[in-house]
Coordinates of C-alpha atoms in Angstrom, one line a residue:
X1 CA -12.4 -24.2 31.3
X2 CA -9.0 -24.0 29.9
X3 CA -7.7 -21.2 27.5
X4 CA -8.0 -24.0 24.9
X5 CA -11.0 -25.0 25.8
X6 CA -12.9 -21.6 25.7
X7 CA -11.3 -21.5 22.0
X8 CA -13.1 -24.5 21.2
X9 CA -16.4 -23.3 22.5
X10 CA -16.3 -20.4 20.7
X11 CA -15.6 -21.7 17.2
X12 CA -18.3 -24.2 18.0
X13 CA -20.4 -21.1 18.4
X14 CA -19.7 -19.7 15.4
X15 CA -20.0 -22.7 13.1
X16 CA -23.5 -22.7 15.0
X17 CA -24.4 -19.3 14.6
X18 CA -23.8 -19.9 10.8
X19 CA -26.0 -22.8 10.5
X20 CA -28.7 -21.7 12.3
X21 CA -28.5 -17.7 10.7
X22 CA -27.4 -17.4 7.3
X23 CA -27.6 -13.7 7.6
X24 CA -24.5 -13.7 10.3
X25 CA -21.9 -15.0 7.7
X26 CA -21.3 -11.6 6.0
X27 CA -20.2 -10.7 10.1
X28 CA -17.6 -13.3 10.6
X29 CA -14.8 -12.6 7.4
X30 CA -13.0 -16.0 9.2
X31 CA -11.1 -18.3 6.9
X32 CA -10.4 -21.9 7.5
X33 CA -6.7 -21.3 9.2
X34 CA -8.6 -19.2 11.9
X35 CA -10.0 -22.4 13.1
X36 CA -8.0 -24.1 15.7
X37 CA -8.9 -28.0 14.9
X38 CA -9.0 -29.3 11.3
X39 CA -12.7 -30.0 11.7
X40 CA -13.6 -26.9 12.7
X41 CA -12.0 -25.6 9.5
X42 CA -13.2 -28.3 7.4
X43 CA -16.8 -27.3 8.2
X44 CA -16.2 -23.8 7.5
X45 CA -14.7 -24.5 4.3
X46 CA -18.2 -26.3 3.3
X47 CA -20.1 -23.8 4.4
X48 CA -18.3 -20.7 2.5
X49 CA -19.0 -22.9 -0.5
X50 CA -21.9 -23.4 -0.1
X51 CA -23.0 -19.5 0.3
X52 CA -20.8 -18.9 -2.4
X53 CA -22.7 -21.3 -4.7
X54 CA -26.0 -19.4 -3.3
X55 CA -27.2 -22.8 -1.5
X56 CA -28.5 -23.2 1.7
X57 CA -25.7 -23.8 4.5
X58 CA -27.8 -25.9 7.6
X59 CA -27.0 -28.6 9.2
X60 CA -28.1 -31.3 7.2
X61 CA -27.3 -29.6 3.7
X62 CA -23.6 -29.2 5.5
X63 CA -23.8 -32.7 6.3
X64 CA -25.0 -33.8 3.1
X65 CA -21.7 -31.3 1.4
X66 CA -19.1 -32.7 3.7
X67 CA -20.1 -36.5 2.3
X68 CA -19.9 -35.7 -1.0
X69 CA -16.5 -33.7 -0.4
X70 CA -15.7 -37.2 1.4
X71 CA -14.8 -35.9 4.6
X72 CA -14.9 -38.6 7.5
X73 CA -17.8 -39.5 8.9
X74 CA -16.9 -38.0 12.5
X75 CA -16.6 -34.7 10.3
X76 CA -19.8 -35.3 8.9
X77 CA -22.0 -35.5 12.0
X78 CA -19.8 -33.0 14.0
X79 CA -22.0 -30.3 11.3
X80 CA -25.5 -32.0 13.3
X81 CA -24.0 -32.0 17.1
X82 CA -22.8 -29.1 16.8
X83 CA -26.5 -27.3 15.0
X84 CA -27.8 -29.1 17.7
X85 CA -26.0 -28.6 21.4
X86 CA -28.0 -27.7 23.9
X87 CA -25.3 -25.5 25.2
X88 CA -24.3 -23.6 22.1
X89 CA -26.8 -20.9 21.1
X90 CA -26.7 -17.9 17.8
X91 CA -24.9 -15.3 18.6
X92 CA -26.3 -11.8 19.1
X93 CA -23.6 -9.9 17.6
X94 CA -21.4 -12.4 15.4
X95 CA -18.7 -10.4 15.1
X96 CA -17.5 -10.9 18.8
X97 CA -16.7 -14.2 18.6
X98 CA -15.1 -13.9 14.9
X99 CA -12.9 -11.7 16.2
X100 CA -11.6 -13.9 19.6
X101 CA -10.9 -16.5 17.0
X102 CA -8.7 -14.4 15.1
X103 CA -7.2 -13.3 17.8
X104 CA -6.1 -16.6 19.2
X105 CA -5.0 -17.4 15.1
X106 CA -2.6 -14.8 15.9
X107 CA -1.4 -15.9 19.5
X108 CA -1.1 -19.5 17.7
X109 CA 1.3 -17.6 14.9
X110 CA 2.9 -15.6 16.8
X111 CA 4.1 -18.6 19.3
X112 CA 4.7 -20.3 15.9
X113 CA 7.4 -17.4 14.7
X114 CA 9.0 -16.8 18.2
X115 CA 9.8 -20.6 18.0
X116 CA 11.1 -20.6 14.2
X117 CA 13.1 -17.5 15.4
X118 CA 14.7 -19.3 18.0
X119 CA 15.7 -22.2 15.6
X120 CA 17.1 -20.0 12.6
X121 CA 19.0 -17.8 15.1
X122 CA 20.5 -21.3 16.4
X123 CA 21.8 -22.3 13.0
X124 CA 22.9 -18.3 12.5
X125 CA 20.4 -17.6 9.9
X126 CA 20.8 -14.5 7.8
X127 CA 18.0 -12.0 8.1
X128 CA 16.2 -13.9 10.3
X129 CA 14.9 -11.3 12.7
X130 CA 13.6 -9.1 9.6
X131 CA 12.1 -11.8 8.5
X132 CA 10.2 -12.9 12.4
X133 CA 9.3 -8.6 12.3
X134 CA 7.7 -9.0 8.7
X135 CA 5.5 -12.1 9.9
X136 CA 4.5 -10.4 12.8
X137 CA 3.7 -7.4 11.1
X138 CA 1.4 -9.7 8.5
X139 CA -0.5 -10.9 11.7
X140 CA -1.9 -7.8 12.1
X141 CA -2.8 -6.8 7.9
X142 CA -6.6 -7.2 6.9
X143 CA -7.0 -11.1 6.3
X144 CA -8.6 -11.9 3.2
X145 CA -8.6 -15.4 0.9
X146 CA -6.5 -14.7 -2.5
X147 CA -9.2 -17.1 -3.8
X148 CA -12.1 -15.6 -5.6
X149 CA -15.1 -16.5 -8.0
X150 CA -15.7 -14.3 -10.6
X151 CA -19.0 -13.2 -8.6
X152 CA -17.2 -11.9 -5.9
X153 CA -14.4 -10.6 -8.3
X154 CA -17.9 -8.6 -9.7
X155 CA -19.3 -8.0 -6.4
X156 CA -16.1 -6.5 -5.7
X157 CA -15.4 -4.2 -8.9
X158 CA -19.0 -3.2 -8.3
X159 CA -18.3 -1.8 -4.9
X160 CA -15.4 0.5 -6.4
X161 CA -18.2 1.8 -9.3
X162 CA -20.3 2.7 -6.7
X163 CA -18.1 4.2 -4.1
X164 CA -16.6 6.2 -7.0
X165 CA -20.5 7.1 -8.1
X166 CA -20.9 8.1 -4.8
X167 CA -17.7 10.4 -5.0
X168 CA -18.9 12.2 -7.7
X169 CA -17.8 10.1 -10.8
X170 CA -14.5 10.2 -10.1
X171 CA -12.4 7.4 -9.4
X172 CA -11.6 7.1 -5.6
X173 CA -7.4 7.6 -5.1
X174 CA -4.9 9.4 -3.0
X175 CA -4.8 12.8 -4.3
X176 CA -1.3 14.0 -6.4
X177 CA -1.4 17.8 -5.6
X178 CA -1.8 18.4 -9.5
X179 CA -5.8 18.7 -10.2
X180 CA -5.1 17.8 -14.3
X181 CA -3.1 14.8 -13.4
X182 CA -5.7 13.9 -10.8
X183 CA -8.1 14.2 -13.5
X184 CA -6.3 11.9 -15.6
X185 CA -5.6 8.9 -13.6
X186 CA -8.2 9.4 -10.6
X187 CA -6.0 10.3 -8.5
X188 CA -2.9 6.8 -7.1
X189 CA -4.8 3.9 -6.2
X190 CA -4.2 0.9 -4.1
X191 CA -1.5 -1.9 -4.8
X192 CA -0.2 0.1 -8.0
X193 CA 3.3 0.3 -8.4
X194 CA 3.8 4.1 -10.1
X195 CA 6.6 5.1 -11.7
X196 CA 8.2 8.6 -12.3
X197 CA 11.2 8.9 -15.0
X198 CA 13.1 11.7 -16.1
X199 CA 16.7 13.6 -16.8
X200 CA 18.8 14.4 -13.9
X201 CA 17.9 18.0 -12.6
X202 CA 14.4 18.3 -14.4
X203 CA 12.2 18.2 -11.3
X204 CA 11.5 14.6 -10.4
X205 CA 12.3 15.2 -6.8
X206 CA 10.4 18.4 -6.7
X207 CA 7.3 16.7 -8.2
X208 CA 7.5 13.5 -5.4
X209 CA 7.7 15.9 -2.7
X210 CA 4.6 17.8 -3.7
X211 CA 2.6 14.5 -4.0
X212 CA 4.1 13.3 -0.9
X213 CA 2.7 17.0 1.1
X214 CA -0.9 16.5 -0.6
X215 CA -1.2 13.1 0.5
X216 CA -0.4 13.9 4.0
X217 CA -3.0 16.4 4.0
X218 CA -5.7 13.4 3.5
X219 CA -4.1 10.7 5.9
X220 CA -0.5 9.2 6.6
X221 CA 2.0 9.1 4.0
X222 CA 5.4 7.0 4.1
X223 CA 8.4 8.9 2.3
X224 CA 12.0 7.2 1.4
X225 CA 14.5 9.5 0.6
X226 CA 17.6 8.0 -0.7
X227 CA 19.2 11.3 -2.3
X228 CA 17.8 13.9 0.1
X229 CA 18.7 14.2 3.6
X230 CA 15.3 15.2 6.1
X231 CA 16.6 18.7 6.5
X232 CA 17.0 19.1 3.0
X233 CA 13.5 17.9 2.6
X234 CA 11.8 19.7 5.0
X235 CA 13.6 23.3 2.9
X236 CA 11.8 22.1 -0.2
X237 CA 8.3 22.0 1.7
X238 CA 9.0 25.5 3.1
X239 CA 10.1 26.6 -0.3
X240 CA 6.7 25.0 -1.9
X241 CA 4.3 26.2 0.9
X242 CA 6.1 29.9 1.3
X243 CA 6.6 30.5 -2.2
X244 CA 10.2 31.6 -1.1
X245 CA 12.9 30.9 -3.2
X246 CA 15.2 27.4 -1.8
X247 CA 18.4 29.8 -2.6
X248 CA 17.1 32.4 -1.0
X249 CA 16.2 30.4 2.1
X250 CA 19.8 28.7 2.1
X251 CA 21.2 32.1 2.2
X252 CA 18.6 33.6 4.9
X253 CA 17.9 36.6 2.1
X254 CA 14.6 36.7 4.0
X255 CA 12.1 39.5 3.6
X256 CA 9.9 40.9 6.6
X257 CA 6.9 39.9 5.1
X258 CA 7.9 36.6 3.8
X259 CA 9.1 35.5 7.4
X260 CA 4.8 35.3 8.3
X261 CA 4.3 33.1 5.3
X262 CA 7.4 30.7 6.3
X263 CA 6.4 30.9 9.9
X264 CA 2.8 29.1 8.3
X265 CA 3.8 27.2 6.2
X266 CA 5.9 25.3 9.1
X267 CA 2.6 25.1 11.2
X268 CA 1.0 23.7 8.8
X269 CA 3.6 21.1 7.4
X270 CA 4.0 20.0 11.7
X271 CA 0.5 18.7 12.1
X272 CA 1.1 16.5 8.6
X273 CA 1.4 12.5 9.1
X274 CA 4.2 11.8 7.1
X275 CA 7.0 9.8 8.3
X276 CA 11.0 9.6 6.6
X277 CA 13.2 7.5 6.0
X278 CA 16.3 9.1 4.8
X279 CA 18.6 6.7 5.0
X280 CA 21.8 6.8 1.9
X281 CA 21.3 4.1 -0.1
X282 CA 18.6 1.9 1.7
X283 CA 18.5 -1.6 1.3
X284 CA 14.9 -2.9 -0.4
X285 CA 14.6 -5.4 2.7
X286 CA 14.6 -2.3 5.0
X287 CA 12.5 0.1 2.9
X288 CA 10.3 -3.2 3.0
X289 CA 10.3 -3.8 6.6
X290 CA 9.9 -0.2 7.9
X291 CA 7.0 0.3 5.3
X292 CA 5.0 -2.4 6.7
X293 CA 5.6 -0.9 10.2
X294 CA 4.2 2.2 8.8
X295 CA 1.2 0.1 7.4
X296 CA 1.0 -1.2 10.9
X297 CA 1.6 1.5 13.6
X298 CA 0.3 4.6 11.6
X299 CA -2.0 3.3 8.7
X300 CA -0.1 5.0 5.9
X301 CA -2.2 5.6 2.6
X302 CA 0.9 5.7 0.4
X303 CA 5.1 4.8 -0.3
X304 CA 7.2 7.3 -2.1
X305 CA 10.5 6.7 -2.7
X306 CA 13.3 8.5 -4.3
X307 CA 14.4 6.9 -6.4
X308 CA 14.6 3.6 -7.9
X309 CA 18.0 3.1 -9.1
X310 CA 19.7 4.3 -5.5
X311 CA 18.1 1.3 -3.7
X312 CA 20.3 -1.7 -2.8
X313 CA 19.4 -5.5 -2.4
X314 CA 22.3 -6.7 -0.5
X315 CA 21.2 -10.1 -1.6
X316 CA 22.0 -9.4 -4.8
X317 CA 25.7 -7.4 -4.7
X318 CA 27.6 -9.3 -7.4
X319 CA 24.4 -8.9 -10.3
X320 CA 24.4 -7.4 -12.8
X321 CA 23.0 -3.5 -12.1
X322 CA 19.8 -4.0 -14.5
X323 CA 19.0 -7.7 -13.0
X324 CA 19.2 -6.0 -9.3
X325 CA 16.9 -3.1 -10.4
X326 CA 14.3 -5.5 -11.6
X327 CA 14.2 -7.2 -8.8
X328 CA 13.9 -4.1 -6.8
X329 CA 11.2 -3.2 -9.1
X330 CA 9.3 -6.7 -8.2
X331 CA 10.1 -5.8 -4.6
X332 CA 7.9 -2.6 -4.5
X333 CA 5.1 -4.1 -6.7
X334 CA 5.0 -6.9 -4.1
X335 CA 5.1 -4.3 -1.2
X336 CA 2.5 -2.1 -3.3
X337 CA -0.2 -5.1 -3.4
X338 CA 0.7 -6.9 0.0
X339 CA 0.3 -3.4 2.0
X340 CA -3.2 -2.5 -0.5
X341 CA -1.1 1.1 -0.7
X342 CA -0.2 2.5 -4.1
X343 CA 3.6 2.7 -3.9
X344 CA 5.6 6.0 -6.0
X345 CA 8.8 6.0 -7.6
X346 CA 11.2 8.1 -8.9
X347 CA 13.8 6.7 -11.7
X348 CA 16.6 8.0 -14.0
X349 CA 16.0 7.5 -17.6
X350 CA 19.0 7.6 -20.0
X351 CA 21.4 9.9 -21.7
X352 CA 19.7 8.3 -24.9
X353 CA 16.7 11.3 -23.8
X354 CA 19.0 14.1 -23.3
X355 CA 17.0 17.4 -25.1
X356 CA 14.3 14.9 -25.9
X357 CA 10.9 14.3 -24.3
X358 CA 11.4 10.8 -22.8
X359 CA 9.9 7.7 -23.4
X360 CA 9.2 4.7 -21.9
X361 CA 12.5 2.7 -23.7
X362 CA 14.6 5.9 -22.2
X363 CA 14.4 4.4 -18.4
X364 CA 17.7 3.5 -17.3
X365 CA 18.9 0.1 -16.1
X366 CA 16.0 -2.4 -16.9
X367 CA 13.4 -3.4 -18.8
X368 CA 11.5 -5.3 -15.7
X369 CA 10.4 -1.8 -14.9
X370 CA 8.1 -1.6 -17.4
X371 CA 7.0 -4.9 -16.8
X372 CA 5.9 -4.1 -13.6
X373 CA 5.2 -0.8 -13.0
X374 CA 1.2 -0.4 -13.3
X375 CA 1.6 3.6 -14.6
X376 CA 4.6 5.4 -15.9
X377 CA 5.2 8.7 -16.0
X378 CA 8.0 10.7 -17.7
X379 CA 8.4 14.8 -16.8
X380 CA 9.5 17.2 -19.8
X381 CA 9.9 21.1 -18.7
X382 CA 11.5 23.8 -20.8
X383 CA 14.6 24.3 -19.7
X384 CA 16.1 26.9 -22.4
X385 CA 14.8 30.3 -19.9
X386 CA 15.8 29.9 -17.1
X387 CA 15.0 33.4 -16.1
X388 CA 11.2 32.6 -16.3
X389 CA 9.1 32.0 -13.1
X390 CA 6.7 29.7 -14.8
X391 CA 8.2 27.3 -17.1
X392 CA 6.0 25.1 -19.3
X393 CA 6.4 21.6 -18.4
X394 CA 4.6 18.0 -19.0
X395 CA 3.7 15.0 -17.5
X396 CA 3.5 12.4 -20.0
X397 CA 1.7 9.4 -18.4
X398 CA 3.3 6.6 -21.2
X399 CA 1.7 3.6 -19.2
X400 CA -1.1 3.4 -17.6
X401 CA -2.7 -0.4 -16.8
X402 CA -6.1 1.4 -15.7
X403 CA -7.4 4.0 -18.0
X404 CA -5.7 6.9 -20.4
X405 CA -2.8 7.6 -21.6
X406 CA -1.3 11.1 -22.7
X407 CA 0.2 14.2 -22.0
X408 CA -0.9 16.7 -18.8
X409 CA 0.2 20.4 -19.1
X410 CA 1.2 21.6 -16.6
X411 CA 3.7 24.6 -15.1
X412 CA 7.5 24.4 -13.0
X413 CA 8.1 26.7 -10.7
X414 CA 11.4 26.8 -10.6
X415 CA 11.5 29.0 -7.5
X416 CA 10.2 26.3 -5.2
X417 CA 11.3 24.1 -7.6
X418 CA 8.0 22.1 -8.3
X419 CA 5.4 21.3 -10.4
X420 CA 2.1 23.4 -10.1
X421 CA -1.1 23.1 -12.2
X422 CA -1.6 25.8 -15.0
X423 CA -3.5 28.6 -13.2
X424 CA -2.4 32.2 -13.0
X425 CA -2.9 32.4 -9.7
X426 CA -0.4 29.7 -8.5
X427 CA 2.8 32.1 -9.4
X428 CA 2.4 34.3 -6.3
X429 CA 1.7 32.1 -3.9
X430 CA 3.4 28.7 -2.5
X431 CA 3.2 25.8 -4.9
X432 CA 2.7 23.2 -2.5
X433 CA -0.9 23.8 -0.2

């Protein structure tokens, strides 16, 4: 039996398997393009809509479907040979052969992209390589239909009520490294596009990074660092985790005692899954494209990038600045949903909020922002003594598509230069856990 062949069997099983146990659907998440002859998919198409509509999915109701959908008639009868082949039997464990028919789906695409590669780099195409790496990549991201009835769009909304019932009542997110913000939103969910805007020099860096350190103690994190170099980075976590001024770091003013608390605060960054970009200036197409690898090769949980307005879309070089920013904008809203990560970034507002507390109009550049940004926050700290340890400072979330809006108090230590959550106990020790 050819390679073909034993493809064909096995979808033939599994449409089988279907008719003959309706229990075994909920173990085969296949689609119709999984299916390797349009038959095949044509009779899996009936029979997901027919469990969708709570009907029964045998052979003769799929028959019976298929006619009235006005399929052929070979179609129609294949749903009867097939329910009834002698050599053809339910499978035990349904998954097994779901998952050799996806995996050929992706053998079948992936011959499919080598080929269009080799055309577009005939005819010299821009960009085609990134764009044979980002279908690749999509082989491998969970398949599910972009189709829904509203009962599975309840079914799946009640599955996020109970997972977060089962959490405690709170709403299930990655964590922020701020318990009152987390309190607030729930923590950064998947697909969200988050937005953080304030003056230059007011903390927004300092704030991403400490986000960017609690994620990665809960699972992978991505980090694009436009404005910061990896070295100078990796000096703000020691800072955060120390509690030893950056300055004093820069200049090596070290005390004994602070050299055990640096010394741990390294070991505990090292063992941290979070992976850099710190490219000057990255193109959207390549934050894009090294994201999904992320997504692919480590499973990260979330994107933070800093910041908005110092990405580039070479597509775009002679637009206007605000029409490229809102198309950078759409960019990481589409990365957000396509990679099911929530996606954080940092933007400028405008010299319109200098001494003010800044609003959502204050963002610089583009409207399209606000348009697509799911939350928006703006940071306001007290900047007039400098002297202090602990300044007071706010997080003002201004837009949030999900729940509350409003103001979370909160402290800046300007020492480590971060944001830390209004306890008394957070001025001796490192800011960032």
């Amino acid at each position: 039996m050819s390679a073909d062949d034993s493809l064909i069997h096995v979808e033939r099983q599994v449409l089988h398997t279907a008719m003959q146990r309706a229990s075994s659907l909920q173990d085969m998440p296949l689609l119709p393009k999984h299916f390797s002859t349009e038959q095949h998919a044509d009779l899996w198409q009936i029979i997901q809509s027919l469990s969708l509509d709570g009907k029964p999915f045998d052979a003769v109701s799929v028959m019976d479907a298929a006619s009235g959908a006005g399929l052929s008639q070979a179609t129609q009868s294949l749903s009867i040979q097939i329910a009834s082949a002698p050599e053809l039997y339910p499978a035990t464990e349904p998954g097994y052969p779901a998952e050799r028919m996806i995996e050929g789906w992706r053998n079948r695409e992936s011959a499919r992209i080598a080929r269009q590669l080799t055309a577009d780099l005939g005819r010299r195409k821009e960009g085609a390589t990134d764009l044979a790496i980002a279908a690749l990549m999509g082989l491998h991201a969970e398949d599910a239909s972009c189709e829904h009835t509203a009962k599975q769009a309840l079914q799946l909304a009640y599955r996020d009520v109970l997972a977060a019932h089962e959490a405690g009542g709170r709403l299930i997110g990655v964590p922020t490294g701020l318990r009152g913000l987390d309190d607030h939103l729930g923590g950064l969910h998947n697909s969200d596009l988050v937005v953080i805007g304030a003056r230059p020099a007011l903390g927004k860096t300092g704030m991403l990074l400490g986000m960017v350190a609690e994620a990665g103690k809960h699972g992978p994190a991505g980090l694009v660092s436009g404005e910061q170099g990896a070295a100078q980075v990796g000096l703000r976590w020691m800072a955060g985790g120390s509690g030893v001024a950056v300055g004093k770091l820069r200049a090596a003013q070290i005390e004994e005692e602070q050299w055990a608390r640096l010394q741990a605060t390294v070991a505990k960054f090292t063992d941290r899954p979070i992976h850099i970009l710190d490219r000057s200036g990255p193109d959207i197409t390549e934050v894009t494209r090294v994201a999904r690898r992320w997504k692919h090769q480590y499973g990260i949980r979330a994107l933070y990038v800093d910041y908005l307005q110092r990405l580039e879309i070479a597509s775009m070089v002679k637009a206007p600045k605000h029409e490229k920013v809102g198309a950078i904008a759409r960019a990481l809203k589409n990365l957000a949903r396509d990679l099911e990560i929530p996606v954080v970034v940092l933007a400028q507002v405008s010299r319109d909020a200098e001494g003010l507390r800044p609003q959502m109009n204050h963002l610089s550049d583009s409207s399209e922002i606000e348009k697509e940004a799911d939350q928006i926050m703006m940071l306001w700290r007290d900047t007039t003594a400098p002297g202090v340890a602990m300044a007071p400072a706010e997080i003002n979330v201004v837009k949030n598509r999900h729940g509350n809006v409003g103001v979370v108090h909160c402290l800046w230590h300007g020492a480590s230069t971060s944001f830390v959550d209004e306890a008394p106990d957070m001025a001796a020790e490192g800011s960032i856990a």
